[in-house]
């Protein structure tokens, strides 16, 4: 299968599944239209992420070859993750927000700071693991991480709702 099509399918399924599970955890409504829109958005993101992974792999490889970064699997995995999330991550967050809200024709800024912070506390460590795997598994694990983050955020949102109800 074409690697770009594979990335689209993996992200469409796993990214959307993460959103659906998060909605189920928080007991939020989700429609079939939203699920289809989400799958299309995740498919687009999958292609963008595939390109970024290839590009930042080459970027770090060249920095190591020029002795600007230390060599070794764990160092290279960390730096691929760090540069991907520092240089590309904020743009991906914004693109993701744009795609999610395209039907509403707006880009919400609420929660943007929290979304950006996930680049540090979740994505840098997660992608360090991702980039330590062979290339053919990286997109699959990245899509799985999208599902996991949706699950984590759904749990946190549910806990926040319960706390608000208890404090009311």
PDB file of C-alpha atoms in Angstrom:
ATOM      1  CA  UNK A   1       0.000   0.000   0.000  1.00  0.00           C
ATOM      2  CA  UNK A   2       1.151   3.515  -0.754  1.00  0.00           C
ATOM      3  CA  UNK A   3       2.718   5.011   2.442  1.00  0.00           C
ATOM      4  CA  UNK A   4       0.604   8.176   2.209  1.00  0.00           C
ATOM      5  CA  UNK A   5      -2.623   6.191   1.823  1.00  0.00           C
ATOM      6  CA  UNK A   6      -1.549   3.974   4.729  1.00  0.00           C
ATOM      7  CA  UNK A   7      -0.944   7.079   6.885  1.00  0.00           C
ATOM      8  CA  UNK A   8      -4.375   8.432   5.929  1.00  0.00           C
ATOM      9  CA  UNK A   9      -6.119   5.184   6.859  1.00  0.00           C
ATOM     10  CA  UNK A  10      -4.235   4.695  10.133  1.00  0.00           C
ATOM     11  CA  UNK A  11      -4.890   8.239  11.339  1.00  0.00           C
ATOM     12  CA  UNK A  12      -8.478   8.304  10.095  1.00  0.00           C
ATOM     13  CA  UNK A  13      -9.264   5.162  12.094  1.00  0.00           C
ATOM     14  CA  UNK A  14      -7.179   5.666  15.235  1.00  0.00           C
ATOM     15  CA  UNK A  15      -7.464   9.464  15.551  1.00  0.00           C
ATOM     16  CA  UNK A  16     -11.224   9.334  15.084  1.00  0.00           C
ATOM     17  CA  UNK A  17     -11.503   6.392  17.502  1.00  0.00           C
ATOM     18  CA  UNK A  18      -9.661   8.453  20.123  1.00  0.00           C
ATOM     19  CA  UNK A  19     -12.119  11.311  19.702  1.00  0.00           C
ATOM     20  CA  UNK A  20     -15.120   8.972  19.862  1.00  0.00           C
ATOM     21  CA  UNK A  21     -13.833   7.267  23.016  1.00  0.00           C
ATOM     22  CA  UNK A  22     -13.161  10.680  24.599  1.00  0.00           C
ATOM     23  CA  UNK A  23     -16.750  11.705  23.797  1.00  0.00           C
ATOM     24  CA  UNK A  24     -18.067   8.465  25.287  1.00  0.00           C
ATOM     25  CA  UNK A  25     -16.016   8.967  28.468  1.00  0.00           C
ATOM     26  CA  UNK A  26     -17.286  12.523  28.888  1.00  0.00           C
ATOM     27  CA  UNK A  27     -20.814  11.493  27.893  1.00  0.00           C
ATOM     28  CA  UNK A  28     -20.787  14.138  25.158  1.00  0.00           C
ATOM     29  CA  UNK A  29     -22.914  13.899  22.043  1.00  0.00           C
ATOM     30  CA  UNK A  30     -21.317  12.756  18.821  1.00  0.00           C
ATOM     31  CA  UNK A  31     -23.038  12.487  15.472  1.00  0.00           C
ATOM     32  CA  UNK A  32     -22.248  10.364  12.437  1.00  0.00           C
ATOM     33  CA  UNK A  33     -21.582  13.606  10.534  1.00  0.00           C
ATOM     34  CA  UNK A  34     -18.987  14.601  13.151  1.00  0.00           C
ATOM     35  CA  UNK A  35     -17.382  11.150  12.955  1.00  0.00           C
ATOM     36  CA  UNK A  36     -17.093  11.390   9.152  1.00  0.00           C
ATOM     37  CA  UNK A  37     -15.706  14.938   9.385  1.00  0.00           C
ATOM     38  CA  UNK A  38     -13.243  13.786  12.038  1.00  0.00           C
ATOM     39  CA  UNK A  39     -12.069  10.846   9.903  1.00  0.00           C
ATOM     40  CA  UNK A  40     -11.467  13.142   6.920  1.00  0.00           C
ATOM     41  CA  UNK A  41      -9.587  15.632   9.114  1.00  0.00           C
ATOM     42  CA  UNK A  42      -7.439  12.874  10.619  1.00  0.00           C
ATOM     43  CA  UNK A  43      -6.712  11.461   7.146  1.00  0.00           C
ATOM     44  CA  UNK A  44      -5.406  14.873   6.034  1.00  0.00           C
ATOM     45  CA  UNK A  45      -3.362  15.172   9.225  1.00  0.00           C
ATOM     46  CA  UNK A  46      -1.926  11.695   8.613  1.00  0.00           C
ATOM     47  CA  UNK A  47      -0.432  12.804   5.291  1.00  0.00           C
ATOM     48  CA  UNK A  48       0.968  16.007   6.812  1.00  0.00           C
ATOM     49  CA  UNK A  49       2.483  14.023   9.691  1.00  0.00           C
ATOM     50  CA  UNK A  50       4.000  11.451   7.309  1.00  0.00           C
ATOM     51  CA  UNK A  51       5.761  14.237   5.416  1.00  0.00           C
ATOM     52  CA  UNK A  52       6.966  15.828   8.665  1.00  0.00           C
ATOM     53  CA  UNK A  53       8.346  12.539   9.955  1.00  0.00           C
ATOM     54  CA  UNK A  54      10.332  11.987   6.756  1.00  0.00           C
ATOM     55  CA  UNK A  55      11.557  15.586   6.719  1.00  0.00           C
ATOM     56  CA  UNK A  56      12.653  15.747  10.344  1.00  0.00           C
ATOM     57  CA  UNK A  57      14.337  12.364  10.033  1.00  0.00           C
ATOM     58  CA  UNK A  58      16.499  13.847   7.265  1.00  0.00           C
ATOM     59  CA  UNK A  59      16.993  17.085   9.229  1.00  0.00           C
ATOM     60  CA  UNK A  60      18.350  15.310  12.306  1.00  0.00           C
ATOM     61  CA  UNK A  61      20.370  12.878  10.192  1.00  0.00           C
ATOM     62  CA  UNK A  62      22.182  15.785   8.556  1.00  0.00           C
ATOM     63  CA  UNK A  63      22.798  17.542  11.886  1.00  0.00           C
ATOM     64  CA  UNK A  64      24.323  14.328  13.270  1.00  0.00           C
ATOM     65  CA  UNK A  65      26.443  13.865  10.120  1.00  0.00           C
ATOM     66  CA  UNK A  66      27.785  17.404  10.537  1.00  0.00           C
ATOM     67  CA  UNK A  67      28.494  16.721  14.242  1.00  0.00           C
ATOM     68  CA  UNK A  68      26.024  19.363  15.444  1.00  0.00           C
ATOM     69  CA  UNK A  69      24.164  16.707  17.466  1.00  0.00           C
ATOM     70  CA  UNK A  70      25.346  13.566  19.251  1.00  0.00           C
ATOM     71  CA  UNK A  71      24.930  10.258  17.466  1.00  0.00           C
ATOM     72  CA  UNK A  72      23.257   7.188  18.903  1.00  0.00           C
ATOM     73  CA  UNK A  73      19.758   5.763  18.643  1.00  0.00           C
ATOM     74  CA  UNK A  74      18.303   7.377  21.793  1.00  0.00           C
ATOM     75  CA  UNK A  75      19.852  10.786  21.071  1.00  0.00           C
ATOM     76  CA  UNK A  76      18.648  10.782  17.487  1.00  0.00           C
ATOM     77  CA  UNK A  77      15.170   9.589  18.520  1.00  0.00           C
ATOM     78  CA  UNK A  78      14.927  12.354  21.118  1.00  0.00           C
ATOM     79  CA  UNK A  79      16.124  15.078  18.748  1.00  0.00           C
ATOM     80  CA  UNK A  80      13.772  13.942  15.966  1.00  0.00           C
ATOM     81  CA  UNK A  81      10.946  14.171  18.488  1.00  0.00           C
ATOM     82  CA  UNK A  82      12.130  17.475  19.927  1.00  0.00           C
ATOM     83  CA  UNK A  83      12.550  19.229  16.575  1.00  0.00           C
ATOM     84  CA  UNK A  84       9.372  17.749  15.128  1.00  0.00           C
ATOM     85  CA  UNK A  85       7.342  18.983  18.098  1.00  0.00           C
ATOM     86  CA  UNK A  86       9.145  22.321  18.535  1.00  0.00           C
ATOM     87  CA  UNK A  87       9.186  23.378  14.881  1.00  0.00           C
ATOM     88  CA  UNK A  88       6.225  21.521  13.378  1.00  0.00           C
ATOM     89  CA  UNK A  89       4.015  20.740  16.388  1.00  0.00           C
ATOM     90  CA  UNK A  90       2.510  24.219  16.897  1.00  0.00           C
ATOM     91  CA  UNK A  91       1.566  24.366  13.219  1.00  0.00           C
ATOM     92  CA  UNK A  92      -0.012  20.928  13.417  1.00  0.00           C
ATOM     93  CA  UNK A  93      -2.071  21.991  16.442  1.00  0.00           C
ATOM     94  CA  UNK A  94      -3.315  25.047  14.537  1.00  0.00           C
ATOM     95  CA  UNK A  95      -4.026  23.042  11.360  1.00  0.00           C
ATOM     96  CA  UNK A  96      -5.861  20.425  13.450  1.00  0.00           C
ATOM     97  CA  UNK A  97      -7.988  23.140  15.079  1.00  0.00           C
ATOM     98  CA  UNK A  98      -8.707  24.670  11.686  1.00  0.00           C
ATOM     99  CA  UNK A  99      -9.793  21.330  10.190  1.00  0.00           C
ATOM    100  CA  UNK A 100     -11.924  20.470  13.233  1.00  0.00           C
ATOM    101  CA  UNK A 101     -13.746  23.773  13.019  1.00  0.00           C
ATOM    102  CA  UNK A 102     -13.924  24.217   9.266  1.00  0.00           C
ATOM    103  CA  UNK A 103     -17.706  23.657   9.211  1.00  0.00           C
ATOM    104  CA  UNK A 104     -18.086  26.503  11.734  1.00  0.00           C
ATOM    105  CA  UNK A 105     -15.668  28.737   9.788  1.00  0.00           C
ATOM    106  CA  UNK A 106     -13.736  29.683  12.912  1.00  0.00           C
ATOM    107  CA  UNK A 107     -10.576  28.787  14.777  1.00  0.00           C
ATOM    108  CA  UNK A 108     -11.240  28.644  18.498  1.00  0.00           C
ATOM    109  CA  UNK A 109      -8.487  29.905  20.748  1.00  0.00           C
ATOM    110  CA  UNK A 110      -9.998  28.384  23.892  1.00  0.00           C
ATOM    111  CA  UNK A 111      -7.805  25.523  25.056  1.00  0.00           C
ATOM    112  CA  UNK A 112      -5.035  26.399  22.587  1.00  0.00           C
ATOM    113  CA  UNK A 113      -2.478  26.858  25.382  1.00  0.00           C
ATOM    114  CA  UNK A 114      -3.317  23.405  26.761  1.00  0.00           C
ATOM    115  CA  UNK A 115      -3.065  21.891  23.280  1.00  0.00           C
ATOM    116  CA  UNK A 116       0.366  23.470  22.830  1.00  0.00           C
ATOM    117  CA  UNK A 117       1.486  22.160  26.224  1.00  0.00           C
ATOM    118  CA  UNK A 118       0.702  18.593  25.108  1.00  0.00           C
ATOM    119  CA  UNK A 119       3.665  18.992  22.761  1.00  0.00           C
ATOM    120  CA  UNK A 120       5.928  19.065  25.835  1.00  0.00           C
ATOM    121  CA  UNK A 121       4.353  16.680  28.326  1.00  0.00           C
ATOM    122  CA  UNK A 122       2.974  14.119  25.882  1.00  0.00           C
ATOM    123  CA  UNK A 123       4.309  14.346  22.341  1.00  0.00           C
ATOM    124  CA  UNK A 124       8.054  14.805  22.963  1.00  0.00           C
ATOM    125  CA  UNK A 125       8.285  11.674  25.162  1.00  0.00           C
ATOM    126  CA  UNK A 126       5.810   9.724  22.986  1.00  0.00           C
ATOM    127  CA  UNK A 127       7.623  10.528  19.762  1.00  0.00           C
ATOM    128  CA  UNK A 128      10.997   9.773  21.298  1.00  0.00           C
ATOM    129  CA  UNK A 129       9.674   6.221  21.609  1.00  0.00           C
ATOM    130  CA  UNK A 130       8.119   6.464  18.128  1.00  0.00           C
ATOM    131  CA  UNK A 131      11.377   7.518  16.461  1.00  0.00           C
ATOM    132  CA  UNK A 132      13.278   4.706  18.162  1.00  0.00           C
ATOM    133  CA  UNK A 133      11.243   2.208  16.088  1.00  0.00           C
ATOM    134  CA  UNK A 134      11.932   1.199  12.482  1.00  0.00           C
ATOM    135  CA  UNK A 135      10.471   3.704   9.985  1.00  0.00           C
ATOM    136  CA  UNK A 136       7.654   1.415   8.845  1.00  0.00           C
ATOM    137  CA  UNK A 137       6.190   1.392  12.382  1.00  0.00           C
ATOM    138  CA  UNK A 138       6.512   5.087  13.190  1.00  0.00           C
ATOM    139  CA  UNK A 139       3.298   6.328  11.573  1.00  0.00           C
ATOM    140  CA  UNK A 140       1.347   3.443  13.099  1.00  0.00           C
ATOM    141  CA  UNK A 141       2.581   4.263  16.598  1.00  0.00           C
ATOM    142  CA  UNK A 142       1.986   7.990  16.048  1.00  0.00           C
ATOM    143  CA  UNK A 143      -1.628   7.183  15.146  1.00  0.00           C
ATOM    144  CA  UNK A 144      -1.910   4.998  18.265  1.00  0.00           C
ATOM    145  CA  UNK A 145      -0.534   7.898  20.341  1.00  0.00           C
ATOM    146  CA  UNK A 146      -3.303  10.106  18.911  1.00  0.00           C
ATOM    147  CA  UNK A 147      -5.823   7.578  20.209  1.00  0.00           C
ATOM    148  CA  UNK A 148      -4.070   7.446  23.609  1.00  0.00           C
ATOM    149  CA  UNK A 149      -4.014  11.243  23.936  1.00  0.00           C
ATOM    150  CA  UNK A 150      -7.730  11.394  23.093  1.00  0.00           C
ATOM    151  CA  UNK A 151      -8.326   8.843  25.832  1.00  0.00           C
ATOM    152  CA  UNK A 152      -6.206  10.749  28.375  1.00  0.00           C
ATOM    153  CA  UNK A 153      -7.883  14.070  27.563  1.00  0.00           C
ATOM    154  CA  UNK A 154     -11.309  12.437  27.760  1.00  0.00           C
ATOM    155  CA  UNK A 155     -10.520  11.083  31.218  1.00  0.00           C
ATOM    156  CA  UNK A 156      -9.226  14.483  32.395  1.00  0.00           C
ATOM    157  CA  UNK A 157     -12.313  16.233  31.000  1.00  0.00           C
ATOM    158  CA  UNK A 158     -14.553  13.746  32.782  1.00  0.00           C
ATOM    159  CA  UNK A 159     -12.707  14.246  36.076  1.00  0.00           C
ATOM    160  CA  UNK A 160     -12.989  18.021  35.648  1.00  0.00           C
ATOM    161  CA  UNK A 161     -16.754  17.737  35.043  1.00  0.00           C
ATOM    162  CA  UNK A 162     -17.165  15.576  38.162  1.00  0.00           C
ATOM    163  CA  UNK A 163     -15.148  18.051  40.238  1.00  0.00           C
ATOM    164  CA  UNK A 164     -17.257  20.964  38.969  1.00  0.00           C
ATOM    165  CA  UNK A 165     -20.478  19.069  39.801  1.00  0.00           C
ATOM    166  CA  UNK A 166     -19.184  18.232  43.293  1.00  0.00           C
ATOM    167  CA  UNK A 167     -18.128  21.836  43.943  1.00  0.00           C
ATOM    168  CA  UNK A 168     -21.454  23.276  42.749  1.00  0.00           C
TER     169      UNK A 168
END
